[in-house]
Tab-separated table of C-alpha atoms in Angstrom:
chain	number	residue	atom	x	y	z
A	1	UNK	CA	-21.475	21.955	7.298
A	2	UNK	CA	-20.856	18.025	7.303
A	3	UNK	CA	-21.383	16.736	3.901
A	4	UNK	CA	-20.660	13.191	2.940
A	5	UNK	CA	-20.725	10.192	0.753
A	6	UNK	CA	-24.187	10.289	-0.973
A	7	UNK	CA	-26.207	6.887	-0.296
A	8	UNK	CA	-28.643	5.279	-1.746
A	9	UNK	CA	-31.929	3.058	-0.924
A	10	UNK	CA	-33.203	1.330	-4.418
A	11	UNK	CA	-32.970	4.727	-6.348
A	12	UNK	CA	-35.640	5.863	-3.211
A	13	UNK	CA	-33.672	8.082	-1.070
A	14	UNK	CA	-30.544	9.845	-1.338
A	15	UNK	CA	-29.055	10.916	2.174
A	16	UNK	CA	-25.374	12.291	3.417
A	17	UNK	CA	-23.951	9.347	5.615
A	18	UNK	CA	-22.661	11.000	9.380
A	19	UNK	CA	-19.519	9.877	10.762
A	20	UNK	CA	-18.385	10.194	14.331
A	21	UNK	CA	-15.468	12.048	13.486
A	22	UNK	CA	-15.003	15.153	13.660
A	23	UNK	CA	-15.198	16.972	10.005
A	24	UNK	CA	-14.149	20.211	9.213
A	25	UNK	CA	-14.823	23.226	6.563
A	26	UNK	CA	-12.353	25.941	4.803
A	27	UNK	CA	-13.161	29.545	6.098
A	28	UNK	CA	-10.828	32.716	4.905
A	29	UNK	CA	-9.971	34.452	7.930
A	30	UNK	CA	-7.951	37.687	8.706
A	31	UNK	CA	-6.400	36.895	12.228
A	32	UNK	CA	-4.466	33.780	13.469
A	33	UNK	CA	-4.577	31.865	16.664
A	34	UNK	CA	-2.456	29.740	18.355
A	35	UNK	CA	-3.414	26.067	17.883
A	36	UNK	CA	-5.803	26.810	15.123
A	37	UNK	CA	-5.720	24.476	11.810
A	38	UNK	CA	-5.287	26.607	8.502
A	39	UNK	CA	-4.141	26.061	4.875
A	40	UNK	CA	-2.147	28.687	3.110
A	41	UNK	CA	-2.672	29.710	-0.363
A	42	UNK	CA	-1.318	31.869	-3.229
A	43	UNK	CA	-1.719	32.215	-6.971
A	44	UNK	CA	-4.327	29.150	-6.680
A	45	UNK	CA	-1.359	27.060	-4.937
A	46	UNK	CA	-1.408	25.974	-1.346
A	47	UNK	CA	1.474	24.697	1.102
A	48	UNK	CA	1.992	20.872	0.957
A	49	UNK	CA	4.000	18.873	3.090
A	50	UNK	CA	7.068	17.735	0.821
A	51	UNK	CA	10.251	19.535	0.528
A	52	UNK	CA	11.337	19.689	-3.459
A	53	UNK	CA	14.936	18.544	-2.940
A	54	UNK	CA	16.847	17.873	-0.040
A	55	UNK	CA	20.591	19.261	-0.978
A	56	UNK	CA	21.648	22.587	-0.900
A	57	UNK	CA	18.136	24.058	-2.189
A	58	UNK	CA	15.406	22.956	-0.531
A	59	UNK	CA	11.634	23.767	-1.009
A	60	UNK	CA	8.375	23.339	-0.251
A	61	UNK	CA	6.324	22.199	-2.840
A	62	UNK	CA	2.845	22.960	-3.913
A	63	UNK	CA	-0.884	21.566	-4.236
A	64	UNK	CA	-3.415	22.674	-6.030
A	65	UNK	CA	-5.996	24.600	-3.983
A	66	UNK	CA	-8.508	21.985	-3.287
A	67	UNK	CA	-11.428	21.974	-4.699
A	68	UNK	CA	-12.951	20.359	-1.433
A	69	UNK	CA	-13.873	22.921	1.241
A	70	UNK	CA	-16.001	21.013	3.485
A	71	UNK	CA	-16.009	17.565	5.164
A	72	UNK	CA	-11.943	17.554	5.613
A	73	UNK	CA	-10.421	15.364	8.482
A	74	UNK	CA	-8.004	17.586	9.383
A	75	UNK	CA	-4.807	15.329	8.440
A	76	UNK	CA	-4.575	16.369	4.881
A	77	UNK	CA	-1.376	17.083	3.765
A	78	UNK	CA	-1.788	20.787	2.757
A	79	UNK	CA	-2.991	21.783	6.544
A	80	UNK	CA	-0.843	23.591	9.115
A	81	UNK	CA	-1.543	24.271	12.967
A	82	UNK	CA	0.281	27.353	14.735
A	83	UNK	CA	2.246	26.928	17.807
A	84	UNK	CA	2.206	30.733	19.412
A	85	UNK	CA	5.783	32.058	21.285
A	86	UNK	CA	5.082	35.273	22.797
A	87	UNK	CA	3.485	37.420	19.625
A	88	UNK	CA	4.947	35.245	16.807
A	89	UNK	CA	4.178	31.609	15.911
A	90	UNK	CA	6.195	28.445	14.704
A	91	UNK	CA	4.519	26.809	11.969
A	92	UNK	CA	3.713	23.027	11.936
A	93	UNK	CA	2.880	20.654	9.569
A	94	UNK	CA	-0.530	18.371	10.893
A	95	UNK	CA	0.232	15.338	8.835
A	96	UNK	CA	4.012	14.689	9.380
A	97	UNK	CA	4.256	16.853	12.602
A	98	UNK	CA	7.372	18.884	11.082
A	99	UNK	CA	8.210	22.457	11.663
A	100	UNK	CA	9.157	24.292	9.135
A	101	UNK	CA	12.129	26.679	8.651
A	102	UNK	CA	14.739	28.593	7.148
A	103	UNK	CA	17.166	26.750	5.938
A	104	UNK	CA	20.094	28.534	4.390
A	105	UNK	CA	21.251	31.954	3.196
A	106	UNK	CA	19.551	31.560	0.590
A	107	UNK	CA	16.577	31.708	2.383
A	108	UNK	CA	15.452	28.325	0.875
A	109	UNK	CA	13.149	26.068	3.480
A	110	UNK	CA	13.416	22.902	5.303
A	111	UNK	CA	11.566	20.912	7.654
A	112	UNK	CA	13.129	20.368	11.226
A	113	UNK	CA	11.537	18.060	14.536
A	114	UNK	CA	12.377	20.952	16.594
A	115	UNK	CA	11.423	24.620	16.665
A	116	UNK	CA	13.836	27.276	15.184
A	117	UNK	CA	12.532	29.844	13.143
A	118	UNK	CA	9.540	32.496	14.361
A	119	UNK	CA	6.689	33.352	11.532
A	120	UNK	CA	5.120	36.587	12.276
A	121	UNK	CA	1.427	36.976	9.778
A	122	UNK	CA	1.350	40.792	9.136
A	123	UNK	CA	-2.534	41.228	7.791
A	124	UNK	CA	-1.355	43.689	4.411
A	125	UNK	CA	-3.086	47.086	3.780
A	126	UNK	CA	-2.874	46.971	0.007
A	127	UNK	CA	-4.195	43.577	-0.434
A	128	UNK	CA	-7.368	42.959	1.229
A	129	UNK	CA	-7.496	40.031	3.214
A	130	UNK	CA	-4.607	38.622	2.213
A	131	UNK	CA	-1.171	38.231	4.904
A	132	UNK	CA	2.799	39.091	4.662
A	133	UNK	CA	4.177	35.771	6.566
A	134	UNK	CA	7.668	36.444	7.566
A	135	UNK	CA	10.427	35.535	9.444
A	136	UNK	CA	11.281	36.902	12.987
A	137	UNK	CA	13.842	35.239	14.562
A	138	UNK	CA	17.046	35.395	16.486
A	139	UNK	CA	18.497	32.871	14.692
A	140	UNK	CA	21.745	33.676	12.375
A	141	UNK	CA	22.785	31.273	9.227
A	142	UNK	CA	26.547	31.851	9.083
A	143	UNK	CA	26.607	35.407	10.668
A	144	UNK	CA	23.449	36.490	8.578
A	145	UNK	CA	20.744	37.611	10.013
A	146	UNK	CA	17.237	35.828	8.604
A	147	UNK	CA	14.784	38.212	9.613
A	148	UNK	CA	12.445	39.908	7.427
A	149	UNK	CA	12.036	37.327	4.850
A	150	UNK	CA	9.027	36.558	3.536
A	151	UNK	CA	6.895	33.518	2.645
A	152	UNK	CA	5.894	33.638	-1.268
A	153	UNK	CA	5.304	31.225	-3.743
A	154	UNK	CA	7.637	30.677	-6.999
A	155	UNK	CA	5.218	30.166	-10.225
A	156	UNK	CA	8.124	29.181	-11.956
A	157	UNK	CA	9.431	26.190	-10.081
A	158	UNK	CA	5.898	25.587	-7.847
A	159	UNK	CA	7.587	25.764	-4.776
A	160	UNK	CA	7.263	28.006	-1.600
A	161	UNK	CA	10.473	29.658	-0.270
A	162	UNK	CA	11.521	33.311	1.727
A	163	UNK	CA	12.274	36.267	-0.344
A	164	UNK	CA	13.658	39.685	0.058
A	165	UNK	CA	11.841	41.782	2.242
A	166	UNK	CA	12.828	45.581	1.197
A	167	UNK	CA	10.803	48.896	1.846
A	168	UNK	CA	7.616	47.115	3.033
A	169	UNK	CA	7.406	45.490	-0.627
A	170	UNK	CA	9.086	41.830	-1.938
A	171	UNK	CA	10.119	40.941	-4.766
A	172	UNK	CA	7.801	37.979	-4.632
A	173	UNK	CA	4.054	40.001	-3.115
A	174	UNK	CA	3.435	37.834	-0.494
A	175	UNK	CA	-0.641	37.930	-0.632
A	176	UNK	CA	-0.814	34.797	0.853
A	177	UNK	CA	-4.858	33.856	1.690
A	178	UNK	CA	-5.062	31.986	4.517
A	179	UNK	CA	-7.901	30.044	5.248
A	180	UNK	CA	-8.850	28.212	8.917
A	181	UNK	CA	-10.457	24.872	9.519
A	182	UNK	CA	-13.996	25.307	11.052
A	183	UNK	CA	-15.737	22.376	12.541
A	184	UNK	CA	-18.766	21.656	10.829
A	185	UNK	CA	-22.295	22.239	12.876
A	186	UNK	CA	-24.535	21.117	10.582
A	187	UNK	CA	-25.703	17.849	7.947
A	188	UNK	CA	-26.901	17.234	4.960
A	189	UNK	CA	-30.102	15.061	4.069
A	190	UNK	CA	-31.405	14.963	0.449
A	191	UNK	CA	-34.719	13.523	-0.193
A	192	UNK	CA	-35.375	12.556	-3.456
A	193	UNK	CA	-38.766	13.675	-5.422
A	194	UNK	CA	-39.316	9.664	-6.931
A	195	UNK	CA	-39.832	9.037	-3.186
A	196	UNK	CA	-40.866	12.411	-1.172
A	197	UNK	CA	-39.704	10.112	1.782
A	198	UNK	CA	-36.509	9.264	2.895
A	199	UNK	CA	-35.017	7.240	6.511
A	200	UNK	CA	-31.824	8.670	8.321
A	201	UNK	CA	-29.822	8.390	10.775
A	202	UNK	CA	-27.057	10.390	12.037
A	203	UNK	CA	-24.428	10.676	14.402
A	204	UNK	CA	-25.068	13.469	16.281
A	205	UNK	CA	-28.308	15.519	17.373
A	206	UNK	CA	-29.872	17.003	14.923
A	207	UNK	CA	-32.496	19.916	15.334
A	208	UNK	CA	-35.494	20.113	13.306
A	209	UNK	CA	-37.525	22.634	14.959
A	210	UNK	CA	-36.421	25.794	11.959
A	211	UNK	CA	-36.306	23.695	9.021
A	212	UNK	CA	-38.649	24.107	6.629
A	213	UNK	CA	-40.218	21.788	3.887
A	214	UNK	CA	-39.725	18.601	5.915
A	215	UNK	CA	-41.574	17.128	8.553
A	216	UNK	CA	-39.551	14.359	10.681
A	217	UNK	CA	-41.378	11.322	12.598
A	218	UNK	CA	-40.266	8.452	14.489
A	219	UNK	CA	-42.303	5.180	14.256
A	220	UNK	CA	-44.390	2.905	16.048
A	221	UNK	CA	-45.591	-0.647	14.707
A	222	UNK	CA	-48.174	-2.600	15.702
A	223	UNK	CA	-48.678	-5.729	14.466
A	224	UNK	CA	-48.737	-4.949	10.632
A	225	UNK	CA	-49.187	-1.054	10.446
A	226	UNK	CA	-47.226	1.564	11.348
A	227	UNK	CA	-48.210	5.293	13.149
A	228	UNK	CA	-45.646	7.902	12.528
A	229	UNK	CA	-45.543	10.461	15.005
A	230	UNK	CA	-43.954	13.486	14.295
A	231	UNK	CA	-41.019	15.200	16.653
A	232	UNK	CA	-38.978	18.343	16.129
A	233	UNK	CA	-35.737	17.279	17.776
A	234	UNK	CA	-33.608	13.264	16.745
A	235	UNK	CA	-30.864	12.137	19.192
A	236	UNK	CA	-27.756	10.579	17.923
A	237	UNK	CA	-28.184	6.939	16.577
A	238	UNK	CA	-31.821	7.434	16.396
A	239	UNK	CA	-34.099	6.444	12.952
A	240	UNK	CA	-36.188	8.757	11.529
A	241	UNK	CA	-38.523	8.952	8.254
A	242	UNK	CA	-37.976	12.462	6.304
A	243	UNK	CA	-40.943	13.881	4.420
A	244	UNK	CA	-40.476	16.347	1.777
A	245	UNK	CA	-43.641	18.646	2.591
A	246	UNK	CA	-42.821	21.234	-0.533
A	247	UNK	CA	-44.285	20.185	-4.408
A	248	UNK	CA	-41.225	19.443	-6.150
A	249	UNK	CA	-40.690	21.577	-9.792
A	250	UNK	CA	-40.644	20.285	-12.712
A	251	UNK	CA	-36.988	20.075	-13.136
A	252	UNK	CA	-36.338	19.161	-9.407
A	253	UNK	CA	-34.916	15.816	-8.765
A	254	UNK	CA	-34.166	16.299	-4.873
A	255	UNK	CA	-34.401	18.867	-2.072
A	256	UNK	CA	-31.529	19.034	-0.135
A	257	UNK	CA	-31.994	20.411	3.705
A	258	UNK	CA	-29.459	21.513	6.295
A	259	UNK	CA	-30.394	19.977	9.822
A	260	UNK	CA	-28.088	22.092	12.749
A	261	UNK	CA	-26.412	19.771	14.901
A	262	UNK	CA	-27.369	20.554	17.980
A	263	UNK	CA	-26.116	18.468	21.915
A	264	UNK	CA	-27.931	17.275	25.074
A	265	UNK	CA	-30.534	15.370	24.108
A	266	UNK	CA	-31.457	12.347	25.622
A	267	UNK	CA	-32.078	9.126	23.517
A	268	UNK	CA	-35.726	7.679	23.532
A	269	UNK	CA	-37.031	4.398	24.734
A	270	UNK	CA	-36.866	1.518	23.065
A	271	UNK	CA	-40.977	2.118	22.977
A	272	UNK	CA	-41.023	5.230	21.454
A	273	UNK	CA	-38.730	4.430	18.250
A	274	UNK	CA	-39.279	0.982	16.507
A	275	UNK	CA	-36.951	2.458	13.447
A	276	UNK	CA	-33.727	0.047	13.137
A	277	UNK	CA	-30.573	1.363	12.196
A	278	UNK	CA	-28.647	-0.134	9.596
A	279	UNK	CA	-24.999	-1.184	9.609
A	280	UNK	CA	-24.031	-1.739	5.961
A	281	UNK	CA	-25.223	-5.349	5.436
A	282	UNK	CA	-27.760	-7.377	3.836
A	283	UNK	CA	-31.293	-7.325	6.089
A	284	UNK	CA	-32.836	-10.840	5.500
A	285	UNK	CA	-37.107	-10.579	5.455
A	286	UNK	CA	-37.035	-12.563	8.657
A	287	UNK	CA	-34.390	-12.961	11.255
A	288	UNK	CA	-34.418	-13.457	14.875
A	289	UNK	CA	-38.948	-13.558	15.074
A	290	UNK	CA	-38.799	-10.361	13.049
A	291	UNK	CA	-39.978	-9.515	9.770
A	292	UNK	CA	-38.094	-6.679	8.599
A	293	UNK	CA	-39.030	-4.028	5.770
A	294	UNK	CA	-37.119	-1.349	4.288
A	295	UNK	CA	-38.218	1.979	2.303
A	296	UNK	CA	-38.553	1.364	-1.095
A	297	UNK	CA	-40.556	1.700	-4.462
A	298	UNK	CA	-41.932	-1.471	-6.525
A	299	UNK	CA	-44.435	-0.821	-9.573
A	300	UNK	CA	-44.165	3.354	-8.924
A	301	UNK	CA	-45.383	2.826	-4.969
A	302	UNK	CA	-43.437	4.205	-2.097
A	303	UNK	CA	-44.369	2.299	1.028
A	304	UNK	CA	-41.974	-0.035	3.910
A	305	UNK	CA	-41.771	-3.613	1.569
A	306	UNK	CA	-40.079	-6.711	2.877
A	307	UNK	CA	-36.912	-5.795	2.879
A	308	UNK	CA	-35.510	-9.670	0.704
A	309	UNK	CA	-31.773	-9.158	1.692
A	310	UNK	CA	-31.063	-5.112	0.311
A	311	UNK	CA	-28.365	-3.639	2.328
A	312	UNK	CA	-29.598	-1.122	4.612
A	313	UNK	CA	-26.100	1.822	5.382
A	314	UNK	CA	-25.713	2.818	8.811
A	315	UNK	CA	-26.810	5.810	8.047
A	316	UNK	CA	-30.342	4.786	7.282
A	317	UNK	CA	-33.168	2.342	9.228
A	318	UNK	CA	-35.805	0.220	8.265
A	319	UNK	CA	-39.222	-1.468	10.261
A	320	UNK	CA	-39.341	-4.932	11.820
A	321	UNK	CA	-42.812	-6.500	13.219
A	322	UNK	CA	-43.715	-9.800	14.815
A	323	UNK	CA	-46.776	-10.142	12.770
A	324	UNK	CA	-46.164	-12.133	9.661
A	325	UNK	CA	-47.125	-10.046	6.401
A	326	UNK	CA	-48.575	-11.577	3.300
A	327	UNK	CA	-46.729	-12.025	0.300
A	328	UNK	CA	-45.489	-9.187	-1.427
A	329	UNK	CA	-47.380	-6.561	0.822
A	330	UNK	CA	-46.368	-3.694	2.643
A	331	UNK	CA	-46.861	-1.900	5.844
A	332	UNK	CA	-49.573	0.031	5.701
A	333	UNK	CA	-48.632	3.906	6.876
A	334	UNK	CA	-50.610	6.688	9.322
A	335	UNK	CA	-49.447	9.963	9.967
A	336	UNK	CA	-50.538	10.687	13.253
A	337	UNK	CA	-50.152	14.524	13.192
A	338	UNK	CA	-52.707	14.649	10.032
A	339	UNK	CA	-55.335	12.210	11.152
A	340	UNK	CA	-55.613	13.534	14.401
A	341	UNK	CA	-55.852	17.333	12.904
A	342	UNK	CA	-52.512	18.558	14.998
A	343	UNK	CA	-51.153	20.212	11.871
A	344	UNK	CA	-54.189	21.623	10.362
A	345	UNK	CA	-56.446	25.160	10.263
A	346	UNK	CA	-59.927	24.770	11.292
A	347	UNK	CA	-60.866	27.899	10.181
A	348	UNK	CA	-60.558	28.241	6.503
A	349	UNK	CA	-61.649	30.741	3.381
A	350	UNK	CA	-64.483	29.762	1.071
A	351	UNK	CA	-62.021	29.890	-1.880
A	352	UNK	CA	-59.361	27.329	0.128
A	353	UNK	CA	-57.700	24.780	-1.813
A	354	UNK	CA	-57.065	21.466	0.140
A	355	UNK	CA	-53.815	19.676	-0.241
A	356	UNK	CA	-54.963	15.809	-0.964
A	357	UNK	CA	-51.996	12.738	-0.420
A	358	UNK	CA	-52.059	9.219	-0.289
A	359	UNK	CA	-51.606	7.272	2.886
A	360	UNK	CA	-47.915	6.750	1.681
A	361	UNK	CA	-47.769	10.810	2.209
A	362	UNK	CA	-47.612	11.466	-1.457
A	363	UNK	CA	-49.141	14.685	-2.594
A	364	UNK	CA	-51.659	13.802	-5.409
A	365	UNK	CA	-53.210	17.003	-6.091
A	366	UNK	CA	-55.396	19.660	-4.804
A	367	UNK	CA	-59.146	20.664	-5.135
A	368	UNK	CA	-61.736	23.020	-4.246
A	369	UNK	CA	-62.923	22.722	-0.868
A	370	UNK	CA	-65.224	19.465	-0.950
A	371	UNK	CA	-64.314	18.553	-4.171
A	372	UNK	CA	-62.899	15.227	-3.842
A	373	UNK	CA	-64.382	14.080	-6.880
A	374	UNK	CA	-62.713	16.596	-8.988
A	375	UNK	CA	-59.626	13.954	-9.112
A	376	UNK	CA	-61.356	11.207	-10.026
A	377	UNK	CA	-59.387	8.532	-7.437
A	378	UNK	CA	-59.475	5.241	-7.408
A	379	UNK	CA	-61.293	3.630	-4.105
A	380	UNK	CA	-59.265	3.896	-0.931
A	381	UNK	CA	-58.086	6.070	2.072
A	382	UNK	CA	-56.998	9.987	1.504
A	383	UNK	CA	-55.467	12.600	3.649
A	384	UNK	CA	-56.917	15.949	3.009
A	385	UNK	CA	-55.467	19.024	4.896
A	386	UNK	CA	-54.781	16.741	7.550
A	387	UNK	CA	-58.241	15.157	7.551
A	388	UNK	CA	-58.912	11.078	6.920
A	389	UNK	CA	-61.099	10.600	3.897
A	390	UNK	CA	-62.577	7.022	2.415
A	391	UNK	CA	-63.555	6.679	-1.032
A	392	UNK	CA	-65.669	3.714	-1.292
C-alpha cells in the first residue's frame, strides 16, 4: 500500500500525498529470488550497511528493525538485493552497492566492490519461517576452507558476523527473518468527518469501482455553480472531490479508504474535469480571468470559498470560474447522480427511512417517509434519497 505524508486543507480534509516514485512495503517471505530487494532480521536487529571496525575484526553493524513497513524508497540503508550464481547468491548492499563477504579466519565480514563469497538461504525446519544463510564458496582464507559458516547476529557487540556451522546446529541459531520489498498497489485517502468531503489527486490510476463508503465525482462549472458528476475510475493527475457516504460514529474523526491503483486509463478532456491541481503554492482569488476557490469550512459550512491565497498541495485541486462571485460567497454545489435519481430505489417499503443532506452533501438526518417536517429546517434546498426538495 502507498501511504504518505498526511496533508491538510484548513483542518477540512486530510489526504495521503502520491509521489511518482516508486514506493515499496515489507513482506516476510520464505523463498529468495535473484534481483529481489529484502532486509534481514534477527533478535529485532536488521543488517545495516556499516562495517564496525575496519582492522583485523570487522563487522557489520546493526539497526533497529524499522518500525516503517510501508512507503520505503528502496535505498535505505538496511536493504539488500541478491545477485543469483548458479543455485547460490552474492549478497549486495542497495545503498553503497558493496558486496559483502568473509573476511578472515575468523570468519569476521567485510565489504568488497567485487564478488567473492557465495550465500546459500537454507529455509530451517525447526524454526518456522525463519532461514540458515551460509557460506558456500570455493574460496580459501590462508588454506582454510570458509564454507559452512553461518550468518547470525552477536547481541553482545550488535554486530552480524559467520559462526560455526556443526551438526546442522550453530552456536549462534541463525533464525534470520527475511523480509522482501513489495511494490505498493494501492493509496491512501482519509476524509475527515468536520468535512465529509475531501479533493485529491494522485499520481497514478486509481480504481473506485469496489470501494465502499465513498462516492468520487469530477466537476463541471458554469458560471457560478458547480455539477458534480460522479465516475468510478480517476486517471493520473486528475482532481476529484471524495464524499464520505457512511454516518461517521461518535468517536470517529476520519475514514480512511484504500483506492487500488490500477493502469490504462486515458486522461479526460479538458471539458469533462474543471478540478485544478495544486502544486504547493499560494492560489490568489483571481489570477489570469479566473476566480479560484478551494474546499474549505468558514462559520461550520463546508462548501468551494474563494480560495484568498491558502496553499493548495499537489496532491489536492480546487475550482476556478470566469464569473465573478460576490463577496464572501461560495459556489453553490449539485450532485448530479442524486438530482437526477441515478443512485436511488424507486420502489420503497412503507416503513423506509429517507436519508436527508444539504446541498453541500452533508447528511443532516433522516425521517419517516414524507416527513420533512419532522427536522424542523431552516428554508432552502434538500436532497432526500436522491430526490431535490425546496423548503420555502
Amino acid at each position: 500500500m502507498r501511504k504518505y505524508l498526511l496533508c491538510f486543507i484548513a483542518f477540512v480534509v486530510m489526504a495521503t500525498c502520491g509521489h511518482a516514485e516508486t514506493t515499496y512495503k515489507l513482506t516476510r517471505v520464505t523463498t529468495v529470488e535473484d534481483g529481489g530487494m529484502y532486509v534481514f532480521e534477527q533478535s529485532g536487529y536488521v543488517m545495516g550497511n556499516t562495517i564496525n571496525n575496519a582492522g583485523s575484526t570487522p563487522a557489520l553493524r546493526v539497526v533497529s528493525m524499522p518500525t516503517k513497513t510501508t512507503g520505503l524508497t528502496g535505498n535505505e540503508d538496511y536493504v539488500w538485493t541478491l545477485e543469483k550464481t548458479g543455485d547460490l547468491f552474492y549478497m549486495k548492499n542497495v545503498s553503497n552497492g558493496n558486496y559483502l563477504y568473509v573476511f578472515n579466519t575468523s570468519y569476521h565480514l567485510q565489504w568488497n566492490e567485487s564478488k567473492k563469497t557465495k550465500w546459500d538461504f537454507i529455509l530451517r525446519e525447526d524454526k518456522e519461517n525463519t532461514f540458515n544463510i551460509v557460506t558456500k564458496s570455493n574460496d580459501k582464507i590462508n588454506n582454510t576452507d570458509i564454507n559452512n559458516r553461518h550468518l547470525g547476529y552477536n547481541g553482545m557487540y550488535y554486530y552480524y558476523r559467520t559462526y560455526t556451522y556443526t551438526d546442522g546446529k550453530t552456536t549462534n541459531p541463525g533464525d534470520i527473518t527475511v523480509y522482501k520489498l513489495e511494490e505498493e498497489n494501492s493509496e491512501d485517502v482519509v476524509v475527515t468527518k468536520v468535512a465529509g468531503l475531501a479533493t485529491y489527486v494522485s499520481d497514478y490510476d486509481l480504481d473506485y469501482s469496489e470501494v465502499g463508503g465513498v462516492k468520487v465525482y469530477r466537476a463541471q462549472v458554469t458560471g457560478y455553480d458547480v455539477t458534480f458528476h460522479r465516475v468510478l475510475k480517476v486517471p493520473a493527475g486528475e482532481g476529484v472531490l471524495l464524499r464520505a457516504t457512511g454516518v461517521f460514529g461518535e468517536e470517529e474523526t476520519n475514514k480512511t479508504f484504500t483506492i487500488p491503483i490500477t493502469t490504462g486509463l486515458s486522461a479526460w478532456n479538458d471539458d469533462d474535469n474543471d478540478f485544478i491541481r495544486g502544486n504547493g503554492v499560494a492560489i490568489a482569488s483571481e489570477s489570469d480571468g479566473y476566480y479560484n476557490f478551494i474546499l474549505n469550512v468558514v462559520n461550520t459550512e463546508v462548501g468551494f470559498y474563494r480560495a484568498n491565497d491558502q496553499v493548495v498541495a499537489s496532491n489536492r485541486a480546487y475550482l476556478r470560474t470566469t464569473t465573478a462571485p460576490a463577496a464572501g460567497s461560495r459556489i453553490g454545489m449539485t450532485y448530479e447522480d442524486e438530482i437526477n435519481g441515478i443512485s436511488t430505489i424507486d420502489s420503497q417499503p412503507a416503513n423506509h427511512r429517507q436519508h436527508v443532506y444539504n446541498i453541500y452533501g452533508m447528511q443532516v438526518g433522516t425521517i419517516s417517509e414524507g416527513h420533512l417536517h419532522e427536522l424542523k429546517l431552516a428554508k432552502g434546498v434538500y436532497i432526500v434519497d436522491g430526490k431535490k426538495v425546496i423548503l420555502r
